[in-house]
Tab-separated table of C-alpha atoms and ligand atoms in Angstrom:
chain	number	residue	atom	x	y	z
A	1	UNK	CA	0.298	-0.240	0.378
A	2	UNK	CA	0.995	3.626	-0.287
A	3	UNK	CA	2.215	4.780	3.169
A	4	UNK	CA	2.063	8.743	2.127
A	5	UNK	CA	-0.819	10.385	3.723
A	6	UNK	CA	-3.641	12.046	1.495
A	7	UNK	CA	-4.053	16.035	1.936
A	8	UNK	CA	-7.386	14.968	3.507
A	9	UNK	CA	-5.452	12.446	5.864
A	10	UNK	CA	-3.626	15.411	6.370
A	11	UNK	CA	-6.208	17.558	7.556
A	12	UNK	CA	-7.551	15.073	9.411
A	13	UNK	CA	-4.406	14.283	11.808
A	14	UNK	CA	-3.430	18.269	11.947
A	15	UNK	CA	-7.085	19.006	13.547
A	16	UNK	CA	-6.656	16.419	15.883
A	17	UNK	CA	-3.190	17.724	16.517
A	18	UNK	CA	-4.339	21.187	17.178
A	19	UNK	CA	-7.388	20.134	19.527
A	20	UNK	CA	-4.812	17.894	21.318
A	21	UNK	CA	-2.770	21.168	22.297
A	22	UNK	CA	-5.482	22.968	23.559
A	23	UNK	CA	-7.820	19.819	25.503
A	24	UNK	CA	-4.881	17.401	26.698
A	25	UNK	CA	-6.139	16.897	30.373
A	26	UNK	CA	-2.621	16.649	31.662
A	27	UNK	CA	-0.789	13.465	33.477
A	28	UNK	CA	-3.105	10.864	35.017
A	29	UNK	CA	-3.207	10.983	38.705
A	30	UNK	CA	-1.284	8.027	39.866
A	31	UNK	CA	-2.361	5.912	43.093
A	32	UNK	CA	-5.645	6.324	43.566
A	33	UNK	CA	-7.645	3.869	41.118
A	34	UNK	CA	-10.963	5.664	41.747
A	35	UNK	CA	-9.591	9.245	40.765
A	36	UNK	CA	-8.291	8.149	37.872
A	37	UNK	CA	-10.987	6.362	36.492
A	38	UNK	CA	-13.105	9.581	37.196
A	39	UNK	CA	-10.376	11.304	35.280
A	40	UNK	CA	-10.140	9.344	32.401
A	41	UNK	CA	-14.656	9.153	32.606
A	42	UNK	CA	-13.648	13.436	32.545
A	43	UNK	CA	-11.527	13.227	29.360
A	44	UNK	CA	-13.862	10.575	27.802
A	45	UNK	CA	-16.561	13.283	27.998
A	46	UNK	CA	-14.069	15.964	26.536
A	47	UNK	CA	-13.581	13.685	23.526
A	48	UNK	CA	-17.402	12.315	23.139
A	49	UNK	CA	-18.307	16.552	22.944
A	50	UNK	CA	-15.827	16.940	20.144
A	51	UNK	CA	-17.104	14.229	18.055
A	52	UNK	CA	-13.141	12.265	18.816
A	53	UNK	CA	-14.840	9.188	20.737
A	54	UNK	CA	-15.627	6.267	18.247
A	55	UNK	CA	-14.038	7.812	15.618
A	56	UNK	CA	-14.547	5.268	12.626
A	57	UNK	CA	-18.089	4.288	14.106
A	58	UNK	CA	-20.888	5.422	11.149
A	59	UNK	CA	-22.203	8.616	11.892
A	60	UNK	CA	-25.265	7.520	12.055
A	61	UNK	CA	-24.282	5.639	15.158
A	62	UNK	CA	-22.787	8.746	16.491
A	63	UNK	CA	-19.285	7.997	15.399
A	64	UNK	CA	-17.227	10.262	12.924
A	65	UNK	CA	-17.234	8.151	9.904
A	66	UNK	CA	-13.202	7.881	9.988
A	67	UNK	CA	-11.998	5.480	7.348
A	68	UNK	CA	-9.369	2.552	8.764
A	69	UNK	CA	-6.754	5.028	8.108
A	70	UNK	CA	-7.668	8.008	9.970
A	71	UNK	CA	-8.636	5.482	13.059
A	72	UNK	CA	-4.901	4.584	12.722
A	73	UNK	CA	-3.751	8.022	12.851
A	74	UNK	CA	-5.876	9.136	15.617
A	75	UNK	CA	-4.434	5.561	17.280
A	76	UNK	CA	-0.779	6.978	16.696
A	77	UNK	CA	-1.574	10.442	17.450
A	78	UNK	CA	-3.278	9.610	21.100
A	79	UNK	CA	-0.310	7.527	21.737
A	80	UNK	CA	2.010	10.754	20.223
A	81	UNK	CA	0.556	12.834	22.486
A	82	UNK	CA	0.578	10.870	25.677
A	83	UNK	CA	-3.043	11.392	26.228
A	84	UNK	CA	-4.748	9.172	29.012
A	85	UNK	CA	-7.274	6.170	27.573
A	86	UNK	CA	-11.131	6.901	27.941
A	87	UNK	CA	-12.959	5.266	30.507
A	88	UNK	CA	-14.841	3.196	28.478
A	89	UNK	CA	-12.506	1.978	26.746
A	90	UNK	CA	-13.756	-1.478	26.230
A	91	UNK	CA	-17.607	-0.153	25.063
A	92	UNK	CA	-15.635	1.800	22.537
A	93	UNK	CA	-13.149	-0.489	21.390
A	94	UNK	CA	-15.140	-3.404	21.319
A	95	UNK	CA	-18.816	-3.447	23.072
A	96	UNK	CA	-20.147	-0.578	20.504
A	97	UNK	CA	-18.599	-2.433	17.376
A	98	UNK	CA	-20.216	-5.636	18.292
A	99	UNK	CA	-23.677	-4.026	18.333
A	100	UNK	CA	-23.564	-2.023	15.401
A	101	UNK	CA	-22.306	-4.985	13.536
A	102	UNK	CA	-25.107	-7.621	15.000
A	103	UNK	CA	-27.340	-5.851	16.928
A	104	UNK	CA	-30.529	-4.636	16.085
A	105	UNK	CA	-31.611	-1.404	15.158
A	106	UNK	CA	-33.718	-0.783	18.526
A	107	UNK	CA	-30.492	-2.208	20.271
A	108	UNK	CA	-28.125	0.355	18.157
A	109	UNK	CA	-30.654	2.844	19.843
A	110	UNK	CA	-30.602	1.793	23.442
A	111	UNK	CA	-26.900	1.469	23.517
A	112	UNK	CA	-24.802	3.296	21.388
A	113	UNK	CA	-24.718	6.663	22.592
A	114	UNK	CA	-23.932	6.033	26.486
A	115	UNK	CA	-21.088	4.164	25.185
A	116	UNK	CA	-19.434	6.754	23.546
A	117	UNK	CA	-20.531	9.496	26.051
A	118	UNK	CA	-19.264	6.830	28.641
A	119	UNK	CA	-22.387	7.315	30.607
A	120	UNK	CA	-22.723	3.508	30.581
A	121	UNK	CA	-19.551	1.901	31.233
A	122	UNK	CA	-18.764	-2.069	29.499
A	123	UNK	CA	-17.227	-5.040	30.686
A	124	UNK	CA	-16.505	-8.053	28.764
A	125	UNK	CA	-17.760	-11.384	30.757
A	126	UNK	CA	-15.746	-14.322	27.969
A	127	UNK	CA	-13.290	-16.075	30.433
A	128	UNK	CA	-14.184	-18.523	33.480
A	129	UNK	CA	-11.987	-20.698	35.927
A	130	UNK	CA	-12.078	-23.229	33.805
A	131	UNK	CA	-12.188	-21.523	30.368
A	132	UNK	CA	-9.864	-19.284	29.278
A	133	UNK	CA	-8.304	-20.201	25.975
A	134	UNK	CA	-11.106	-22.870	25.621
A	135	UNK	CA	-13.602	-20.215	25.337
A	136	UNK	CA	-16.361	-22.185	24.160
A	137	UNK	CA	-16.339	-24.975	26.739
A	138	UNK	CA	-17.485	-22.137	29.204
A	139	UNK	CA	-20.510	-23.580	31.325
A	140	UNK	CA	-21.955	-20.147	32.702
A	141	UNK	CA	-25.750	-21.341	31.745
A	142	UNK	CA	-28.362	-19.297	30.855
A	143	UNK	CA	-31.911	-20.678	30.966
A	144	UNK	CA	-35.492	-19.187	29.506
A	145	UNK	CA	-37.828	-18.263	31.452
A	146	UNK	CA	-41.209	-16.668	30.646
A	147	UNK	CA	-39.716	-14.367	28.419
A	148	UNK	CA	-36.482	-13.741	30.168
A	149	UNK	CA	-33.628	-15.394	30.691
A	150	UNK	CA	-32.068	-16.771	34.034
A	151	UNK	CA	-28.196	-16.786	34.051
A	152	UNK	CA	-26.291	-18.375	36.556
A	153	UNK	CA	-22.402	-19.134	36.738
A	154	UNK	CA	-18.769	-17.520	37.333
A	155	UNK	CA	-16.913	-15.527	35.252
A	156	UNK	CA	-13.005	-14.616	36.092
A	157	UNK	CA	-10.275	-11.631	35.099
A	158	UNK	CA	-13.645	-9.170	33.763
A	159	UNK	CA	-11.829	-6.041	33.324
A	160	UNK	CA	-13.698	-2.665	34.633
A	161	UNK	CA	-16.712	-4.912	35.882
A	162	UNK	CA	-16.169	-2.674	39.284
A	163	UNK	CA	-17.213	0.157	36.904
A	164	UNK	CA	-19.637	-1.499	34.342
A	165	UNK	CA	-23.216	-1.185	33.542
A	166	UNK	CA	-23.002	-3.875	31.005
A	167	UNK	CA	-21.649	-7.104	30.504
A	168	UNK	CA	-21.076	-8.751	27.090
A	169	UNK	CA	-21.845	-12.230	28.305
A	170	UNK	CA	-21.349	-15.014	26.889
A	171	UNK	CA	-23.459	-17.826	28.335
A	172	UNK	CA	-24.438	-21.299	27.034
A	173	UNK	CA	-28.007	-21.711	26.155
A	174	UNK	CA	-27.644	-25.116	24.626
A	175	UNK	CA	-26.484	-28.401	26.001
A	176	UNK	CA	-27.606	-30.672	23.343
A	177	UNK	CA	-25.519	-29.410	20.291
A	178	UNK	CA	-21.536	-29.352	19.825
A	179	UNK	CA	-19.842	-26.594	21.874
A	180	UNK	CA	-19.689	-23.827	19.626
A	181	UNK	CA	-23.108	-23.827	18.695
A	182	UNK	CA	-24.620	-24.169	22.196
A	183	UNK	CA	-23.888	-20.427	23.030
A	184	UNK	CA	-25.655	-16.970	23.276
A	185	UNK	CA	-24.215	-13.401	23.483
A	186	UNK	CA	-26.351	-11.595	25.915
A	187	UNK	CA	-25.894	-7.753	27.312
A	188	UNK	CA	-25.915	-8.186	31.255
A	189	UNK	CA	-27.213	-5.610	33.510
A	190	UNK	CA	-24.487	-5.110	36.123
A	191	UNK	CA	-26.483	-3.160	38.448
A	192	UNK	CA	-28.603	-6.301	40.275
A	193	UNK	CA	-27.729	-8.387	43.520
A	194	UNK	CA	-27.814	-11.740	41.123
A	195	UNK	CA	-24.031	-10.101	39.921
A	196	UNK	CA	-21.258	-9.979	42.416
A	197	UNK	CA	-18.200	-8.434	41.524
A	198	UNK	CA	-15.219	-9.167	43.263
A	199	UNK	CA	-11.747	-7.838	42.740
A	200	UNK	CA	-8.343	-9.156	41.634
A	201	UNK	CA	-5.400	-7.522	42.301
A	202	UNK	CA	-2.452	-8.003	40.071
A	203	UNK	CA	1.314	-8.132	40.236
A	204	UNK	CA	1.304	-4.138	39.866
A	205	UNK	CA	-1.202	-3.833	42.822
A	206	UNK	CA	-4.088	-2.432	40.893
A	207	UNK	CA	-6.827	-4.120	41.018
A	208	UNK	CA	-7.796	-4.381	37.462
A	209	UNK	CA	-9.871	-6.940	36.955
A	210	UNK	CA	-12.264	-9.383	38.733
A	211	UNK	CA	-14.556	-12.447	39.424
A	212	UNK	CA	-18.380	-12.287	39.232
A	213	UNK	CA	-20.155	-14.678	40.443
A	214	UNK	CA	-23.774	-14.846	38.872
A	215	UNK	CA	-26.623	-16.807	40.593
A	216	UNK	CA	-29.740	-16.730	38.659
A	217	UNK	CA	-28.849	-12.871	36.938
A	218	UNK	CA	-32.087	-11.832	34.582
A	219	UNK	CA	-31.931	-10.721	31.349
A	220	UNK	CA	-34.923	-9.837	28.980
A	221	UNK	CA	-35.224	-11.308	26.042
A	222	UNK	CA	-34.354	-8.057	23.760
A	223	UNK	CA	-30.527	-8.271	25.532
A	224	UNK	CA	-29.583	-11.408	22.824
A	225	UNK	CA	-27.295	-9.739	20.470
A	226	UNK	CA	-27.173	-11.705	17.257
A	227	UNK	CA	-29.335	-14.294	17.509
A	228	UNK	CA	-29.798	-17.127	20.046
A	229	UNK	CA	-27.212	-19.813	19.333
A	230	UNK	CA	-24.931	-17.632	17.471
A	231	UNK	CA	-22.845	-16.476	19.900
A	232	UNK	CA	-19.661	-17.784	19.118
A	233	UNK	CA	-19.771	-16.113	16.043
A	234	UNK	CA	-20.979	-12.613	17.880
A	235	UNK	CA	-17.691	-13.151	20.104
A	236	UNK	CA	-15.475	-13.480	17.192
A	237	UNK	CA	-16.861	-10.548	16.072
A	238	UNK	CA	-15.531	-8.950	19.642
A	239	UNK	CA	-12.196	-10.766	19.388
A	240	UNK	CA	-11.285	-9.847	16.283
A	241	UNK	CA	-12.193	-6.021	17.166
A	242	UNK	CA	-9.972	-6.147	20.370
A	243	UNK	CA	-6.686	-7.503	18.807
A	244	UNK	CA	-6.922	-5.637	15.491
A	245	UNK	CA	-7.319	-1.922	17.664
A	246	UNK	CA	-4.549	-2.515	19.039
A	247	UNK	CA	-2.215	-2.396	15.898
A	248	UNK	CA	-1.605	1.471	15.657
A	249	UNK	CA	-1.586	2.324	19.032
A	250	UNK	CA	0.845	-0.450	20.337
A	251	UNK	CA	3.276	0.390	17.281
A	252	UNK	CA	2.937	4.194	18.492
A	253	UNK	CA	3.541	3.216	22.077
A	254	UNK	CA	6.780	0.985	21.191
A	255	UNK	CA	8.084	3.936	19.041
A	256	UNK	CA	7.130	6.550	22.131
A	257	UNK	CA	9.074	4.008	24.808
A	258	UNK	CA	11.455	3.302	23.114
A	259	UNK	CA	12.710	6.787	21.887
A	260	UNK	CA	12.515	7.714	26.063
A	261	UNK	CA	14.380	4.809	26.910
A	262	UNK	CA	17.376	6.224	25.104
A	263	UNK	CA	17.479	8.795	26.093
A	264	UNK	CA	17.464	7.369	29.479
A	265	UNK	CA	20.537	4.995	28.124
A	266	UNK	CA	22.337	8.727	26.842
A	267	UNK	CA	22.093	9.711	30.521
A	268	UNK	CA	23.029	6.784	32.365
A	269	UNK	CA	26.208	6.963	29.560
A	270	UNK	CA	25.270	3.640	28.443
A	271	UNK	CA	24.800	4.761	25.015
A	272	UNK	CA	28.201	3.475	23.997
A	273	UNK	CA	27.782	0.330	25.410
A	274	UNK	CA	28.261	-2.168	22.907
A	275	UNK	CA	25.260	-4.897	25.183
A	276	UNK	CA	22.965	-1.736	25.560
A	277	UNK	CA	23.513	-0.723	21.956
A	278	UNK	CA	22.781	-4.200	20.915
A	279	UNK	CA	19.374	-4.372	22.713
A	280	UNK	CA	18.070	-1.153	21.699
A	281	UNK	CA	19.042	-1.816	18.078
A	282	UNK	CA	16.965	-5.088	17.941
A	283	UNK	CA	14.105	-3.284	19.751
A	284	UNK	CA	14.147	-0.697	16.661
A	285	UNK	CA	14.270	-3.312	14.387
A	286	UNK	CA	11.487	-5.193	15.985
A	287	UNK	CA	9.365	-1.764	16.514
A	288	UNK	CA	9.654	-1.467	12.397
A	289	UNK	CA	8.138	-4.638	11.919
A	290	UNK	CA	5.485	-3.787	14.145
A	291	UNK	CA	4.912	-0.788	12.086
A	292	UNK	CA	4.985	-2.613	8.911
A	293	UNK	CA	2.648	-5.531	10.046
A	294	UNK	CA	0.296	-3.036	11.265
A	295	UNK	CA	0.184	-1.844	7.563
A	296	UNK	CA	-0.859	-5.077	6.493
A	297	UNK	CA	-3.624	-5.452	9.015
A	298	UNK	CA	-4.512	-2.053	7.880
A	299	UNK	CA	-4.667	-2.747	4.324
A	300	UNK	CA	-7.010	-5.817	5.042
A	301	UNK	CA	-9.366	-3.724	6.553
A	302	UNK	CA	-9.329	-1.793	3.702
A	303	UNK	CA	-9.908	-4.222	1.276
A	304	UNK	CA	-12.604	-6.579	3.312
A	305	UNK	CA	-14.093	-3.847	5.468
A	306	UNK	CA	-13.631	-6.342	8.393
A	307	UNK	CA	-10.155	-7.200	10.990
A	308	UNK	CA	-9.236	-10.087	9.844
A	309	UNK	CA	-6.558	-12.342	11.786
A	310	UNK	CA	-3.333	-10.450	10.855
A	311	UNK	CA	-4.323	-8.694	14.114
A	312	UNK	CA	-3.646	-11.596	16.283
A	313	UNK	CA	0.090	-11.461	14.509
A	314	UNK	CA	0.235	-7.665	15.681
A	315	UNK	CA	-0.993	-8.479	19.213
A	316	UNK	CA	1.676	-10.738	19.513
A	317	UNK	CA	4.415	-9.420	18.281
A	318	UNK	CA	3.631	-6.350	20.564
A	319	UNK	CA	3.658	-8.300	23.454
A	320	UNK	CA	7.125	-9.405	22.861
A	321	UNK	CA	8.127	-6.170	22.230
A	322	UNK	CA	6.786	-4.559	24.900
A	323	UNK	CA	8.057	-7.171	27.318
A	324	UNK	CA	11.645	-7.044	26.205
A	325	UNK	CA	11.172	-3.124	26.072
A	326	UNK	CA	10.270	-3.063	29.880
A	327	UNK	CA	12.967	-5.651	30.518
A	328	UNK	CA	15.678	-3.617	28.662
A	329	UNK	CA	14.615	-0.276	30.743
A	330	UNK	CA	15.002	-2.845	34.299
A	331	UNK	CA	18.478	-3.471	32.621
A	332	UNK	CA	19.499	0.273	32.178
A	333	UNK	CA	17.615	1.408	35.098
A	334	UNK	CA	19.890	-1.100	36.819
A	335	UNK	CA	19.360	-2.145	40.750
A	336	UNK	CA	17.676	1.058	41.610
A	337	UNK	CA	15.083	0.638	39.072
A	338	UNK	CA	12.650	-0.938	41.238
A	339	UNK	CA	12.704	1.610	43.973
A	340	UNK	CA	13.382	5.016	42.346
A	341	UNK	CA	11.765	4.882	39.126
A	342	UNK	CA	8.101	3.971	39.866
A	343	UNK	CA	6.227	4.285	36.373
A	344	UNK	CA	8.911	1.591	34.306
A	345	UNK	CA	8.855	-0.651	37.146
A	346	UNK	CA	4.656	-0.451	36.539
A	347	UNK	CA	5.189	-0.931	33.189
A	348	UNK	CA	7.772	-3.886	33.322
A	349	UNK	CA	5.113	-5.857	35.840
A	350	UNK	CA	2.380	-4.679	33.829
A	351	UNK	CA	4.052	-6.400	30.883
A	352	UNK	CA	3.638	-9.954	32.056
A	353	UNK	CA	0.087	-9.576	31.400
A	354	UNK	CA	0.203	-8.746	27.780
A	355	UNK	CA	0.878	-11.725	26.641
A	356	UNK	CA	-2.606	-13.584	28.182
A	357	UNK	CA	-4.678	-11.228	27.753
A	358	UNK	CA	-6.636	-10.669	25.046
A	359	UNK	CA	-5.952	-13.975	23.586
A	360	UNK	CA	-2.497	-15.404	24.816
A	361	UNK	CA	0.774	-16.118	22.532
A	362	UNK	CA	0.544	-19.369	22.322
A	363	UNK	CA	-3.383	-19.258	20.967
A	364	UNK	CA	-2.286	-15.972	18.235
A	365	UNK	CA	0.562	-18.246	17.088
A	366	UNK	CA	-2.261	-20.944	16.439
A	367	UNK	CA	-4.498	-18.485	14.499
A	368	UNK	CA	-1.874	-17.201	12.355
A	369	UNK	CA	-0.668	-20.363	11.604
A	370	UNK	CA	-4.083	-21.786	10.531
A	371	UNK	CA	-5.604	-18.608	9.109
A	372	UNK	CA	-2.619	-16.196	8.253
A	373	UNK	CA	-0.033	-18.650	7.205
A	374	UNK	CA	-2.566	-21.830	5.768
A	375	UNK	CA	-0.586	-24.335	7.488
A	376	UNK	CA	-2.972	-27.485	8.804
A	377	UNK	CA	-4.325	-27.935	12.113
A	378	UNK	CA	-3.190	-30.071	14.656
A	379	UNK	CA	-6.634	-31.037	15.011
B	1	LIG	C1	-5.151	-8.244	32.793
B	1	LIG	C2	-6.300	-9.334	32.024
B	1	LIG	C3	-6.843	-9.128	31.748
B	1	LIG	C4	-8.000	-9.273	31.100
B	1	LIG	N1	-9.420	-9.285	30.945
B	1	LIG	C5	-10.600	-9.730	30.675
B	1	LIG	C6	-11.658	-9.522	30.301
B	1	LIG	O1	-11.791	-8.426	30.916
B	1	LIG	N2	-12.730	-10.547	30.175
B	1	LIG	C7	-12.537	-11.766	30.113
B	1	LIG	O2	-13.226	-12.276	29.443
B	1	LIG	N3	-11.159	-11.981	30.125
B	1	LIG	C8	-10.038	-11.301	30.455
B	1	LIG	N4	-8.978	-12.252	30.355
B	1	LIG	C9	-8.695	-13.157	30.490
B	1	LIG	C10	-8.135	-13.629	29.021
B	1	LIG	O3	-8.440	-13.744	28.076
B	1	LIG	C11	-7.820	-15.274	29.953
B	1	LIG	O4	-6.517	-15.261	30.471
B	1	LIG	C12	-6.742	-16.078	28.685
B	1	LIG	O5	-7.871	-16.699	27.341
B	1	LIG	C13	-5.869	-17.182	28.625
B	1	LIG	O6	-6.755	-18.046	29.569
B	1	LIG	P1	-7.063	-18.921	30.608
B	1	LIG	O7	-6.270	-17.822	31.550
B	1	LIG	O8	-8.130	-19.423	31.008
B	1	LIG	O9	-5.201	-19.618	30.483
B	1	LIG	P2	-5.480	-20.890	29.895
B	1	LIG	O10	-6.733	-21.218	28.500
B	1	LIG	O11	-5.732	-22.502	30.697
B	1	LIG	O12	-3.889	-21.191	28.805
B	1	LIG	C14	-3.116	-21.783	30.122
B	1	LIG	C15	-2.290	-21.837	29.109
B	1	LIG	O13	-1.853	-23.133	28.276
B	1	LIG	C16	-1.817	-22.769	27.187
B	1	LIG	N5	-2.495	-23.406	26.051
B	1	LIG	C17	-4.330	-22.882	26.499
B	1	LIG	N6	-4.869	-23.803	24.823
B	1	LIG	C18	-3.909	-23.776	24.013
B	1	LIG	C19	-3.302	-24.493	23.212
B	1	LIG	N7	-4.472	-25.288	22.033
B	1	LIG	N8	-2.397	-24.555	22.449
B	1	LIG	C20	-1.353	-24.118	22.763
B	1	LIG	N9	-1.287	-23.338	23.993
B	1	LIG	C21	-2.346	-23.432	24.748
B	1	LIG	C22	-2.125	-21.403	27.162
B	1	LIG	O14	-1.339	-20.221	26.195
B	1	LIG	C23	-1.341	-20.519	28.284
B	1	LIG	O15	-0.527	-20.713	28.042
B	1	LIG	C24	-7.650	-11.377	31.182
B	1	LIG	C25	-6.287	-11.766	31.359
B	1	LIG	C26	-5.545	-10.650	31.674
B	1	LIG	C27	-4.544	-11.187	32.042
């Protein structure tokens, strides 16, 4: 593809840069999770008011109708300006696009706008204690009762469930058919007594995700997305958006962090050290490969209108690079890193989750082998 921006794309980038210069909210408060969340919510409201939330969503659903290239520019510029993430990140990246792709007009009317404004926060209830990579084996059960669904089961690692109004919930509605065919995708109201949210604290000390205990929660029939028994297909849409959305922002983040790490190495007089130079050069090469593959994924979206399995390649590669980058940062900072340099230590610890969240690296390698390279399946 031609990587030069067209005059319209340059204008889009310049408009965004100018807006960010005037509206950047400053640095996110550190430490208190509630305070940080409130800060991100304010930021999302500001983005929404200016038409910068859901940039790639169709205009009829409150988005900006941006092209895939403009969306990529948007993600990269947000990282370049070091902005905080919006509060409703899962709703914006995955929930909205899934409802737009598979929802009825009534569902789009009801759910989409409060995602953009941040009025209703979303979480993703897919993983269970015995079902992560093999998602289709999940056991949370939904049974029809008088026009409603009654749901019982347990979910785990549910990011932002403690802030959420809606959960993208996949549950088993038919036990008589092969496992992929017996699933249904629901939007479950989190604000009911039948749903208990218990925080799980990560190695970073942050309670970013939770366990969900669901005991006869009620979901109205109109909150089924994509039809009963079609949950697997709808869930794949959510996952494709989760992985493809990562490419450009993560590429820009790696480039930004690497530039800052090179400065740290210079400050410490390590820019002449052959081992450090080798590590930094390798990271630079990897970041270029990440960049080119991000364009490859973009080309696929432009051709087909949908994110393809190439997003899995970018997600796997990004988690590898981010882990190497934060390990190199620890080497460069030396023994003082864990005590003096809170930001790099946090990133180093948080990066451990990168190769698990949104699909483990092993699973992504299987997807790339089978669906990008066309290799035969083992099973
Ligand atoms: C920070 C973070 C946030 C998360 N947020 C959410 C969320 O909001 N909602 C949600 O639903 N989930 C969330 N998850 C869960 C995440 O999706 C799962 O952890 C992930 O899918 C792996 O599932 P598992 O933990 O059950 O591991 P398992 O599936 O049990 O895997 C264990 C190990 O076996 C390997 N393995 C499994 N199957 C295969 C195979 N076929 N071939 C090769 N290797 C294999 C895996 O790669 C892994 O190394 C989050 C996870 C993290 C770390």
